[in-house]
PDB file of C-alpha atoms and ligand atoms in Angstrom:
ATOM      1  CA  MET Y   1     -22.065   9.205  -6.007  1.00 45.00           C
ATOM      2  CA  GLU Y   2     -23.422   9.431  -2.496  1.00 43.00           C
ATOM      3  CA  LYS Y   3     -21.417   7.675   0.202  1.00 47.00           C
ATOM      4  CA  LYS Y   4     -23.427   5.511   2.548  1.00 48.00           C
ATOM      5  CA  LYS Y   5     -21.110   5.105   5.520  1.00 48.00           C
ATOM      6  CA  SER Y   6     -17.951   6.609   6.850  1.00 60.00           C
ATOM      7  CA  ASN Y   7     -17.259   3.890   9.427  1.00 72.00           C
ATOM      8  CA  ILE Y   8     -16.274   1.158   6.985  1.00 79.00           C
ATOM      9  CA  SER Y   9     -14.831  -1.935   8.640  1.00 87.00           C
ATOM     10  CA  MET Y  10     -11.109  -2.558   8.291  1.00 88.00           C
ATOM     11  CA  ALA Y  11     -11.898  -5.967   6.737  1.00 89.00           C
ATOM     12  CA  VAL Y  12     -13.695  -4.225   3.838  1.00 89.00           C
ATOM     13  CA  ILE Y  13     -10.941  -1.622   3.476  1.00 90.00           C
ATOM     14  CA  LYS Y  14      -8.321  -4.393   3.267  1.00 90.00           C
ATOM     15  CA  ARG Y  15     -10.243  -5.950   0.348  1.00 92.00           C
ATOM     16  CA  LEU Y  16     -10.462  -2.707  -1.652  1.00 93.00           C
ATOM     17  CA  PRO Y  17      -6.917  -2.812  -3.080  1.00 94.00           C
ATOM     18  CA  LYS Y  18      -7.723  -6.211  -4.574  1.00 94.00           C
ATOM     19  CA  TYR Y  19     -10.872  -4.835  -6.239  1.00 94.00           C
ATOM     20  CA  HIS Y  20      -8.770  -1.928  -7.457  1.00 94.00           C
ATOM     21  CA  ARG Y  21      -6.148  -4.240  -8.987  1.00 94.00           C
ATOM     22  CA  TYR Y  22      -8.673  -6.481 -10.762  1.00 95.00           C
ATOM     23  CA  LEU Y  23     -10.722  -3.545 -12.049  1.00 94.00           C
ATOM     24  CA  SER Y  24      -7.570  -1.935 -13.396  1.00 94.00           C
ATOM     25  CA  GLU Y  25      -6.841  -5.162 -15.327  1.00 94.00           C
ATOM     26  CA  LEU Y  26     -10.410  -5.266 -16.664  1.00 95.00           C
ATOM     27  CA  LEU Y  27     -10.067  -1.662 -17.832  1.00 95.00           C
ATOM     28  CA  LYS Y  28      -6.811  -2.501 -19.599  1.00 94.00           C
ATOM     29  CA  ASN Y  29      -8.640  -5.342 -21.367  1.00 95.00           C
ATOM     30  CA  ASP Y  30     -11.415  -2.932 -22.443  1.00 96.00           C
ATOM     31  CA  VAL Y  31     -14.102  -4.602 -20.341  1.00 94.00           C
ATOM     32  CA  ASP Y  32     -16.941  -2.069 -19.855  1.00 92.00           C
ATOM     33  CA  ARG Y  33     -19.110  -3.856 -17.388  1.00 91.00           C
ATOM     34  CA  ILE Y  34     -19.102  -6.884 -15.151  1.00 91.00           C
ATOM     35  CA  SER Y  35     -21.608  -8.704 -12.970  1.00 89.00           C
ATOM     36  CA  SER Y  36     -20.855  -9.490  -9.341  1.00 86.00           C
ATOM     37  CA  LYS Y  37     -20.876 -13.180 -10.350  1.00 89.00           C
ATOM     38  CA  GLU Y  38     -18.193 -12.676 -13.025  1.00 90.00           C
ATOM     39  CA  LEU Y  39     -16.164 -10.469 -10.694  1.00 90.00           C
ATOM     40  CA  SER Y  40     -16.499 -13.151  -8.050  1.00 91.00           C
ATOM     41  CA  GLU Y  41     -15.067 -15.802 -10.403  1.00 91.00           C
ATOM     42  CA  LYS Y  42     -12.040 -13.603 -11.109  1.00 89.00           C
ATOM     43  CA  ILE Y  43     -11.373 -12.217  -7.678  1.00 90.00           C
ATOM     44  CA  GLY Y  44     -12.244 -15.177  -5.470  1.00 90.00           C
ATOM     45  CA  PHE Y  45     -14.706 -13.412  -3.115  1.00 90.00           C
ATOM     46  CA  THR Y  46     -18.330 -14.587  -3.217  1.00 91.00           C
ATOM     47  CA  ALA Y  47     -20.782 -12.529  -5.306  1.00 88.00           C
ATOM     48  CA  SER Y  48     -22.753 -11.625  -2.188  1.00 89.00           C
ATOM     49  CA  GLN Y  49     -19.558 -10.529  -0.418  1.00 90.00           C
ATOM     50  CA  ILE Y  50     -18.784  -8.260  -3.372  1.00 88.00           C
ATOM     51  CA  ARG Y  51     -22.289  -6.764  -3.385  1.00 86.00           C
ATOM     52  CA  GLN Y  52     -22.101  -6.217   0.375  1.00 87.00           C
ATOM     53  CA  ASP Y  53     -18.647  -4.637   0.217  1.00 88.00           C
ATOM     54  CA  LEU Y  54     -19.497  -2.263  -2.600  1.00 84.00           C
ATOM     55  CA  ASN Y  55     -22.812  -1.346  -1.010  1.00 83.00           C
ATOM     56  CA  CYS Y  56     -20.880   0.148   1.898  1.00 80.00           C
ATOM     57  CA  PHE Y  57     -19.840   2.992  -0.375  1.00 74.00           C
ATOM     58  CA  GLY Y  58     -22.906   3.673  -2.482  1.00 71.00           C
ATOM     59  CA  ASP Y  59     -25.281   2.153  -5.011  1.00 69.00           C
ATOM     60  CA  PHE Y  60     -22.794   1.000  -7.616  1.00 70.00           C
ATOM     61  CA  GLY Y  61     -24.369  -1.961  -9.355  1.00 66.00           C
ATOM     62  CA  GLN Y  62     -27.589  -2.087 -11.356  1.00 69.00           C
ATOM     63  CA  GLN Y  63     -29.866  -5.105 -11.392  1.00 68.00           C
ATOM     64  CA  GLY Y  64     -29.408  -6.925 -14.703  1.00 70.00           C
ATOM     65  CA  TYR Y  65     -26.519  -4.672 -15.789  1.00 75.00           C
ATOM     66  CA  GLY Y  66     -23.819  -5.327 -13.236  1.00 83.00           C
ATOM     67  CA  TYR Y  67     -21.089  -2.823 -12.551  1.00 88.00           C
ATOM     68  CA  ASN Y  68     -19.699  -0.206 -14.863  1.00 90.00           C
ATOM     69  CA  VAL Y  69     -15.984  -1.065 -14.628  1.00 92.00           C
ATOM     70  CA  LYS Y  70     -14.665   2.471 -15.186  1.00 93.00           C
ATOM     71  CA  ASP Y  71     -17.072   4.084 -12.710  1.00 90.00           C
ATOM     72  CA  LEU Y  72     -16.353   1.446 -10.096  1.00 90.00           C
ATOM     73  CA  TYR Y  73     -12.595   1.733 -10.645  1.00 93.00           C
ATOM     74  CA  ASN Y  74     -12.741   5.535 -10.313  1.00 92.00           C
ATOM     75  CA  GLU Y  75     -14.902   5.316  -7.220  1.00 90.00           C
ATOM     76  CA  ILE Y  76     -12.665   2.763  -5.516  1.00 91.00           C
ATOM     77  CA  SER Y  77      -9.592   4.814  -6.463  1.00 93.00           C
ATOM     78  CA  ALA Y  78     -11.207   7.847  -4.819  1.00 91.00           C
ATOM     79  CA  ILE Y  79     -12.150   5.831  -1.714  1.00 90.00           C
ATOM     80  CA  LEU Y  80      -8.549   4.622  -1.469  1.00 92.00           C
ATOM     81  CA  GLY Y  81      -7.343   8.218  -1.650  1.00 93.00           C
ATOM     82  CA  LEU Y  82      -5.788   7.755  -5.068  1.00 93.00           C
ATOM     83  CA  SER Y  83      -7.325  10.903  -6.567  1.00 89.00           C
ATOM     84  CA  LYS Y  84      -4.134  12.715  -5.629  1.00 93.00           C
ATOM     85  CA  GLU Y  85      -0.433  11.925  -5.949  1.00 95.00           C
ATOM     86  CA  TYR Y  86       1.698  11.051  -2.942  1.00 97.00           C
ATOM     87  CA  LYS Y  87       5.307  11.982  -2.429  1.00 98.00           C
ATOM     88  CA  HIS Y  88       7.381   9.566  -0.425  1.00 98.00           C
ATOM     89  CA  ILE Y  89      10.902   9.090   0.865  1.00 98.00           C
ATOM     90  CA  ILE Y  90      12.715   5.906   1.854  1.00 98.00           C
ATOM     91  CA  ILE Y  91      14.828   5.713   4.982  1.00 98.00           C
ATOM     92  CA  GLY Y  92      17.328   2.861   4.885  1.00 98.00           C
ATOM     93  CA  ALA Y  93      18.816   1.986   1.492  1.00 98.00           C
ATOM     94  CA  GLY Y  94      19.663  -1.654   2.211  1.00 98.00           C
ATOM     95  CA  ASN Y  95      17.999  -4.738   0.717  1.00 97.00           C
ATOM     96  CA  ILE Y  96      14.390  -3.754   1.306  1.00 97.00           C
ATOM     97  CA  GLY Y  97      14.858  -0.021   0.751  1.00 98.00           C
ATOM     98  CA  GLN Y  98      16.553  -0.602  -2.595  1.00 97.00           C
ATOM     99  CA  ALA Y  99      13.932  -3.117  -3.696  1.00 97.00           C
ATOM    100  CA  ILE Y 100      11.154  -0.606  -2.987  1.00 97.00           C
ATOM    101  CA  ALA Y 101      13.051   2.232  -4.639  1.00 97.00           C
ATOM    102  CA  ASN Y 102      13.509   0.106  -7.759  1.00 96.00           C
ATOM    103  CA  TYR Y 103       9.870  -0.945  -8.011  1.00 95.00           C
ATOM    104  CA  THR Y 104       8.452   1.284 -10.742  1.00 90.00           C
ATOM    105  CA  ARG Y 105       4.837   0.171 -10.372  1.00 88.00           C
ATOM    106  CA  PHE Y 106       4.412   2.522  -7.385  1.00 92.00           C
ATOM    107  CA  ASP Y 107       5.000   5.487  -9.739  1.00 91.00           C
ATOM    108  CA  LYS Y 108       2.146   4.292 -11.928  1.00 89.00           C
ATOM    109  CA  LEU Y 109      -0.162   4.220  -8.918  1.00 90.00           C
ATOM    110  CA  GLY Y 110       0.726   7.863  -8.194  1.00 93.00           C
ATOM    111  CA  PHE Y 111       3.501   7.483  -5.616  1.00 96.00           C
ATOM    112  CA  GLU Y 112       6.468   9.664  -6.423  1.00 96.00           C
ATOM    113  CA  LEU Y 113       9.810   8.833  -4.828  1.00 97.00           C
ATOM    114  CA  GLU Y 114      11.410  12.118  -3.761  1.00 97.00           C
ATOM    115  CA  GLY Y 115      14.380  11.007  -1.694  1.00 98.00           C
ATOM    116  CA  ILE Y 116      16.362   8.125  -0.185  1.00 98.00           C
ATOM    117  CA  PHE Y 117      18.309   8.455   3.067  1.00 98.00           C
ATOM    118  CA  ASP Y 118      20.822   6.259   4.854  1.00 98.00           C
ATOM    119  CA  ALA Y 119      23.387   6.495   7.635  1.00 98.00           C
ATOM    120  CA  ASN Y 120      26.058   4.395   5.922  1.00 98.00           C
ATOM    121  CA  PRO Y 121      28.745   6.633   4.341  1.00 98.00           C
ATOM    122  CA  LYS Y 122      29.441   3.912   1.742  1.00 98.00           C
ATOM    123  CA  LEU Y 123      25.908   4.277   0.360  1.00 98.00           C
ATOM    124  CA  ILE Y 124      25.619   8.061   0.485  1.00 98.00           C
ATOM    125  CA  GLY Y 125      26.027   9.572  -2.980  1.00 97.00           C
ATOM    126  CA  LEU Y 126      25.100   6.346  -4.826  1.00 97.00           C
ATOM    127  CA  LYS Y 127      22.085   6.574  -7.095  1.00 97.00           C
ATOM    128  CA  ILE Y 128      18.984   4.432  -7.366  1.00 96.00           C
ATOM    129  CA  ARG Y 129      16.897   5.276 -10.443  1.00 93.00           C
ATOM    130  CA  ASP Y 130      18.537   8.722 -10.658  1.00 92.00           C
ATOM    131  CA  ILE Y 131      17.869   9.521  -7.019  1.00 96.00           C
ATOM    132  CA  GLU Y 132      20.962  10.095  -4.941  1.00 97.00           C
ATOM    133  CA  ILE Y 133      21.075   8.449  -1.518  1.00 98.00           C
ATOM    134  CA  GLN Y 134      21.460  11.260   1.014  1.00 98.00           C
ATOM    135  CA  ASP Y 135      22.889  11.342   4.493  1.00 98.00           C
ATOM    136  CA  ILE Y 136      20.203  10.872   7.140  1.00 98.00           C
ATOM    137  CA  ASP Y 137      21.621  14.024   8.745  1.00 97.00           C
ATOM    138  CA  ASN Y 138      20.128  15.961   5.806  1.00 97.00           C
ATOM    139  CA  LEU Y 139      16.619  14.669   6.478  1.00 98.00           C
ATOM    140  CA  THR Y 140      15.403  17.532   8.674  1.00 97.00           C
ATOM    141  CA  SER Y 141      16.539  20.249   6.280  1.00 97.00           C
ATOM    142  CA  PHE Y 142      15.185  18.244   3.306  1.00 98.00           C
ATOM    143  CA  LEU Y 143      11.755  18.015   4.930  1.00 97.00           C
ATOM    144  CA  LYS Y 144      11.720  21.769   5.573  1.00 95.00           C
ATOM    145  CA  THR Y 145      11.856  22.392   1.824  1.00 96.00           C
ATOM    146  CA  HIS Y 146       9.933  19.372   0.463  1.00 97.00           C
ATOM    147  CA  LYS Y 147       6.319  18.468   1.150  1.00 96.00           C
ATOM    148  CA  ILE Y 148       6.428  14.711   1.720  1.00 98.00           C
ATOM    149  CA  ASP Y 149       3.352  12.615   2.527  1.00 98.00           C
ATOM    150  CA  ILE Y 150       4.824   9.216   3.332  1.00 98.00           C
ATOM    151  CA  GLY Y 151       8.015   8.009   4.995  1.00 98.00           C
ATOM    152  CA  VAL Y 152       9.016   4.420   4.238  1.00 98.00           C
ATOM    153  CA  ILE Y 153      11.022   2.915   7.106  1.00 98.00           C
ATOM    154  CA  CYS Y 154      13.509   0.253   5.983  1.00 98.00           C
ATOM    155  CA  VAL Y 155      16.081   0.456   8.777  1.00 98.00           C
ATOM    156  CA  PRO Y 156      16.881  -2.233  11.352  1.00 98.00           C
ATOM    157  CA  LYS Y 157      14.351  -2.696  14.141  1.00 97.00           C
ATOM    158  CA  ASN Y 158      16.510  -0.991  16.779  1.00 98.00           C
ATOM    159  CA  ASN Y 159      16.654   2.273  14.830  1.00 98.00           C
ATOM    160  CA  ALA Y 160      13.088   2.288  13.538  1.00 98.00           C
ATOM    161  CA  GLN Y 161      11.452   4.293  16.353  1.00 98.00           C
ATOM    162  CA  LYS Y 162      14.205   6.893  16.242  1.00 98.00           C
ATOM    163  CA  VAL Y 163      13.746   7.320  12.487  1.00 98.00           C
ATOM    164  CA  CYS Y 164       9.976   7.380  12.926  1.00 98.00           C
ATOM    165  CA  ASN Y 165      10.245  10.172  15.533  1.00 98.00           C
ATOM    166  CA  LEU Y 166      12.409  12.192  13.183  1.00 97.00           C
ATOM    167  CA  LEU Y 167       9.838  11.823  10.387  1.00 98.00           C
ATOM    168  CA  VAL Y 168       6.931  12.723  12.656  1.00 98.00           C
ATOM    169  CA  GLU Y 169       8.717  15.757  14.174  1.00 97.00           C
ATOM    170  CA  ASN Y 170       9.197  17.011  10.639  1.00 97.00           C
ATOM    171  CA  GLY Y 171       5.569  16.756   9.647  1.00 96.00           C
ATOM    172  CA  ILE Y 172       5.225  13.324   7.999  1.00 98.00           C
ATOM    173  CA  LYS Y 173       1.705  11.955   8.535  1.00 98.00           C
ATOM    174  CA  GLY Y 174       1.978   8.536   6.900  1.00 98.00           C
ATOM    175  CA  ILE Y 175       4.515   5.855   7.775  1.00 98.00           C
ATOM    176  CA  TRP Y 176       4.960   2.670   5.761  1.00 98.00           C
ATOM    177  CA  ASN Y 177       6.897   0.520   8.167  1.00 98.00           C
ATOM    178  CA  PHE Y 178       8.936  -2.511   7.119  1.00 97.00           C
ATOM    179  CA  ALA Y 179      10.846  -2.874  10.400  1.00 97.00           C
ATOM    180  CA  PRO Y 180       9.511  -5.673  12.619  1.00 95.00           C
ATOM    181  CA  THR Y 181       8.485  -3.428  15.477  1.00 95.00           C
ATOM    182  CA  ASP Y 182       5.332  -1.621  16.604  1.00 96.00           C
ATOM    183  CA  LEU Y 183       5.958   2.082  16.229  1.00 98.00           C
ATOM    184  CA  ILE Y 184       4.519   4.641  18.631  1.00 98.00           C
ATOM    185  CA  VAL Y 185       3.088   7.690  16.861  1.00 98.00           C
ATOM    186  CA  PRO Y 186       0.736  10.577  17.729  1.00 98.00           C
ATOM    187  CA  ASP Y 187      -2.974  10.313  16.826  1.00 97.00           C
ATOM    188  CA  ASP Y 188      -2.657  12.403  13.686  1.00 97.00           C
ATOM    189  CA  VAL Y 189      -0.121  10.014  12.148  1.00 98.00           C
ATOM    190  CA  VAL Y 190      -0.993   6.699  10.502  1.00 97.00           C
ATOM    191  CA  VAL Y 191       1.240   3.654  10.285  1.00 98.00           C
ATOM    192  CA  GLU Y 192       0.824   0.695   7.963  1.00 96.00           C
ATOM    193  CA  ASN Y 193       3.104  -2.231   8.775  1.00 96.00           C
ATOM    194  CA  VAL Y 194       4.332  -4.692   6.169  1.00 95.00           C
ATOM    195  CA  HIS Y 195       5.620  -7.968   7.530  1.00 92.00           C
ATOM    196  CA  LEU Y 196       6.487 -10.536   4.888  1.00 91.00           C
ATOM    197  CA  SER Y 197       7.228 -13.083   7.591  1.00 90.00           C
ATOM    198  CA  GLU Y 198       3.611 -12.918   8.798  1.00 91.00           C
ATOM    199  CA  SER Y 199       2.457 -13.771   5.302  1.00 91.00           C
ATOM    200  CA  LEU Y 200       5.009 -16.593   5.175  1.00 94.00           C
ATOM    201  CA  LEU Y 201       3.743 -18.007   8.483  1.00 96.00           C
ATOM    202  CA  THR Y 202       0.209 -17.963   7.107  1.00 93.00           C
ATOM    203  CA  LEU Y 203       1.516 -20.034   4.205  1.00 95.00           C
ATOM    204  CA  THR Y 204       3.164 -22.572   6.520  1.00 97.00           C
ATOM    205  CA  TYR Y 205      -0.112 -22.866   8.454  1.00 95.00           C
ATOM    206  CA  LEU Y 206      -2.008 -23.546   5.220  1.00 94.00           C
ATOM    207  CA  LEU Y 207       0.619 -26.054   4.059  1.00 96.00           C
ATOM    208  CA  LYS Y 208       0.429 -27.899   7.361  1.00 95.00           C
ATOM    209  CA  ASP Y 209      -3.370 -27.831   7.214  1.00 91.00           C
ATOM    210  CA  LYS Y 210      -3.408 -29.300   3.682  1.00 91.00           C
ATOM    211  CA  GLU Y 211      -0.964 -32.030   4.686  1.00 90.00           C
ATOM    212  CA  GLU Y 212      -3.150 -32.982   7.647  1.00 89.00           C
ATOM    213  CA  GLU Y 213      -6.234 -32.984   5.409  1.00 87.00           C
ATOM    214  CA  ASN Y 214      -4.563 -35.369   2.928  1.00 87.00           C
ATOM    215  CA  ASN Y 215      -3.302 -37.800   5.570  1.00 81.00           C
TER     216      ASN Y 215
HETATM  217  P1  NAI T   1      19.850  -3.815   5.511  1.00 61.97           P
HETATM  218  O1  NAI T   1      20.803  -3.969   6.617  1.00 61.97           O
HETATM  219  O2  NAI T   1      20.161  -4.333   4.143  1.00 61.97           O
HETATM  220  O3  NAI T   1      19.491  -2.246   5.343  1.00 61.97           O
HETATM  221  C1  NAI T   1      19.235  -1.396   6.407  1.00 61.97           C
HETATM  222  C2  NAI T   1      19.784  -0.017   6.040  1.00 61.97           C
HETATM  223  O4  NAI T   1      19.387   0.908   7.040  1.00 61.97           O
HETATM  224  C3  NAI T   1      21.323   0.006   5.989  1.00 61.97           C
HETATM  225  O5  NAI T   1      21.742   0.517   4.735  1.00 61.97           O
HETATM  226  C4  NAI T   1      21.706   0.933   7.131  1.00 61.97           C
HETATM  227  O6  NAI T   1      22.862   1.694   6.858  1.00 61.97           O
HETATM  228  C5  NAI T   1      20.467   1.809   7.238  1.00 61.97           C
HETATM  229  N1  NAI T   1      20.306   2.438   8.539  1.00 61.97           N
HETATM  230  C6  NAI T   1      20.483   1.923   9.759  1.00 61.97           C
HETATM  231  N2  NAI T   1      20.182   2.824  10.720  1.00 61.97           N
HETATM  232  C7  NAI T   1      19.813   3.951  10.062  1.00 61.97           C
HETATM  233  C8  NAI T   1      19.385   5.227  10.490  1.00 61.97           C
HETATM  234  N3  NAI T   1      19.260   5.537  11.781  1.00 61.97           N
HETATM  235  N4  NAI T   1      19.082   6.141   9.561  1.00 61.97           N
HETATM  236  C9  NAI T   1      19.212   5.849   8.253  1.00 61.97           C
HETATM  237  N5  NAI T   1      19.608   4.650   7.775  1.00 61.97           N
HETATM  238  C10 NAI T   1      19.899   3.718   8.679  1.00 61.97           C
HETATM  239  O7  NAI T   1      18.483  -4.418   6.031  1.00 61.97           O
HETATM  240  P2  NAI T   1      17.232  -4.946   5.182  1.00 61.97           P
HETATM  241  O8  NAI T   1      17.410  -6.383   4.890  1.00 61.97           O
HETATM  242  O9  NAI T   1      16.955  -4.019   4.062  1.00 61.97           O
HETATM  243  O10 NAI T   1      16.085  -4.808   6.258  1.00 61.97           O
HETATM  244  C11 NAI T   1      15.642  -3.511   6.640  1.00 61.97           C
HETATM  245  C12 NAI T   1      14.532  -3.622   7.654  1.00 61.97           C
HETATM  246  O11 NAI T   1      13.470  -4.319   7.070  1.00 61.97           O
HETATM  247  C13 NAI T   1      14.913  -4.409   8.908  1.00 61.97           C
HETATM  248  O12 NAI T   1      14.238  -3.820  10.000  1.00 61.97           O
HETATM  249  C14 NAI T   1      14.404  -5.795   8.639  1.00 61.97           C
HETATM  250  O13 NAI T   1      14.118  -6.511   9.815  1.00 61.97           O
HETATM  251  C15 NAI T   1      13.159  -5.455   7.891  1.00 61.97           C
HETATM  252  N6  NAI T   1      12.656  -6.502   7.025  1.00 61.97           N
HETATM  253  C16 NAI T   1      11.332  -6.505   6.871  1.00 61.97           C
HETATM  254  C17 NAI T   1      10.712  -7.408   6.098  1.00 61.97           C
HETATM  255  C18 NAI T   1       9.249  -7.304   6.008  1.00 61.97           C
HETATM  256  O14 NAI T   1       8.603  -8.212   5.573  1.00 61.97           O
HETATM  257  N7  NAI T   1       8.697  -6.211   6.430  1.00 61.97           N
HETATM  258  C19 NAI T   1      11.456  -8.443   5.385  1.00 61.97           C
HETATM  259  C20 NAI T   1      12.869  -8.328   5.550  1.00 61.97           C
HETATM  260  C21 NAI T   1      13.435  -7.375   6.347  1.00 61.97           C
END
């Protein structure tokens, strides 16, 4: 399918994973096609928003037919870069690092966990899902022999930049950062930050807003 634009807005890109998730559920339930109106009822975006979003990438829908769920799912997967598998490593095997390592759904999406590293001697040698936690001092030699796409940073804020530099110096191009700090990276490296507390503060705003509305 022909792509219409390459300069897709970040707002649209941020919505794509949600389309991907819902379409995957529709596929599992053997739904072959869906109209933008039906998709809108499930997903919570307006039908016109959906048509606009999907139009950014090509002519997906057909008047009177709607969207072919499998085609749309495959296309969105490809747009999200999910046509290939990604190998990742986790740095920091504390609360967050262990939770991510134990989350098997990432495997199903095509993310293969290749290694876990920590600086705490008490953790080194322990296993999470058959993967032994290695000494951070092994990271450089590990990365010389393993092609890793993504480094997941789960260390305290004060050590995050240092760990990030180590990953970047050893060829990692994608950083998934859980530490509450803005990492500095070269132009050819991408960082995606995850901050649960920001999501929580959005919730408190909405709670406060609702309370004010009801008073
Ligand atoms: P934790 O203290 O349980 O685990 C941190 C681990 O990093 C420890 O095992 C420690 O030995 C290891 N570590 C420290 N320096 C290291 C280094 N230079 N190299 C390798 N390993 C190193 O901490 P927790 O609760 O797992 O939090 C980890 C990070 O995630 C923190 O930066 C925290 O602020 C952040 N966090 C982020 C959240 C989010 O929403 N993104 C939510 C909660 C925590």
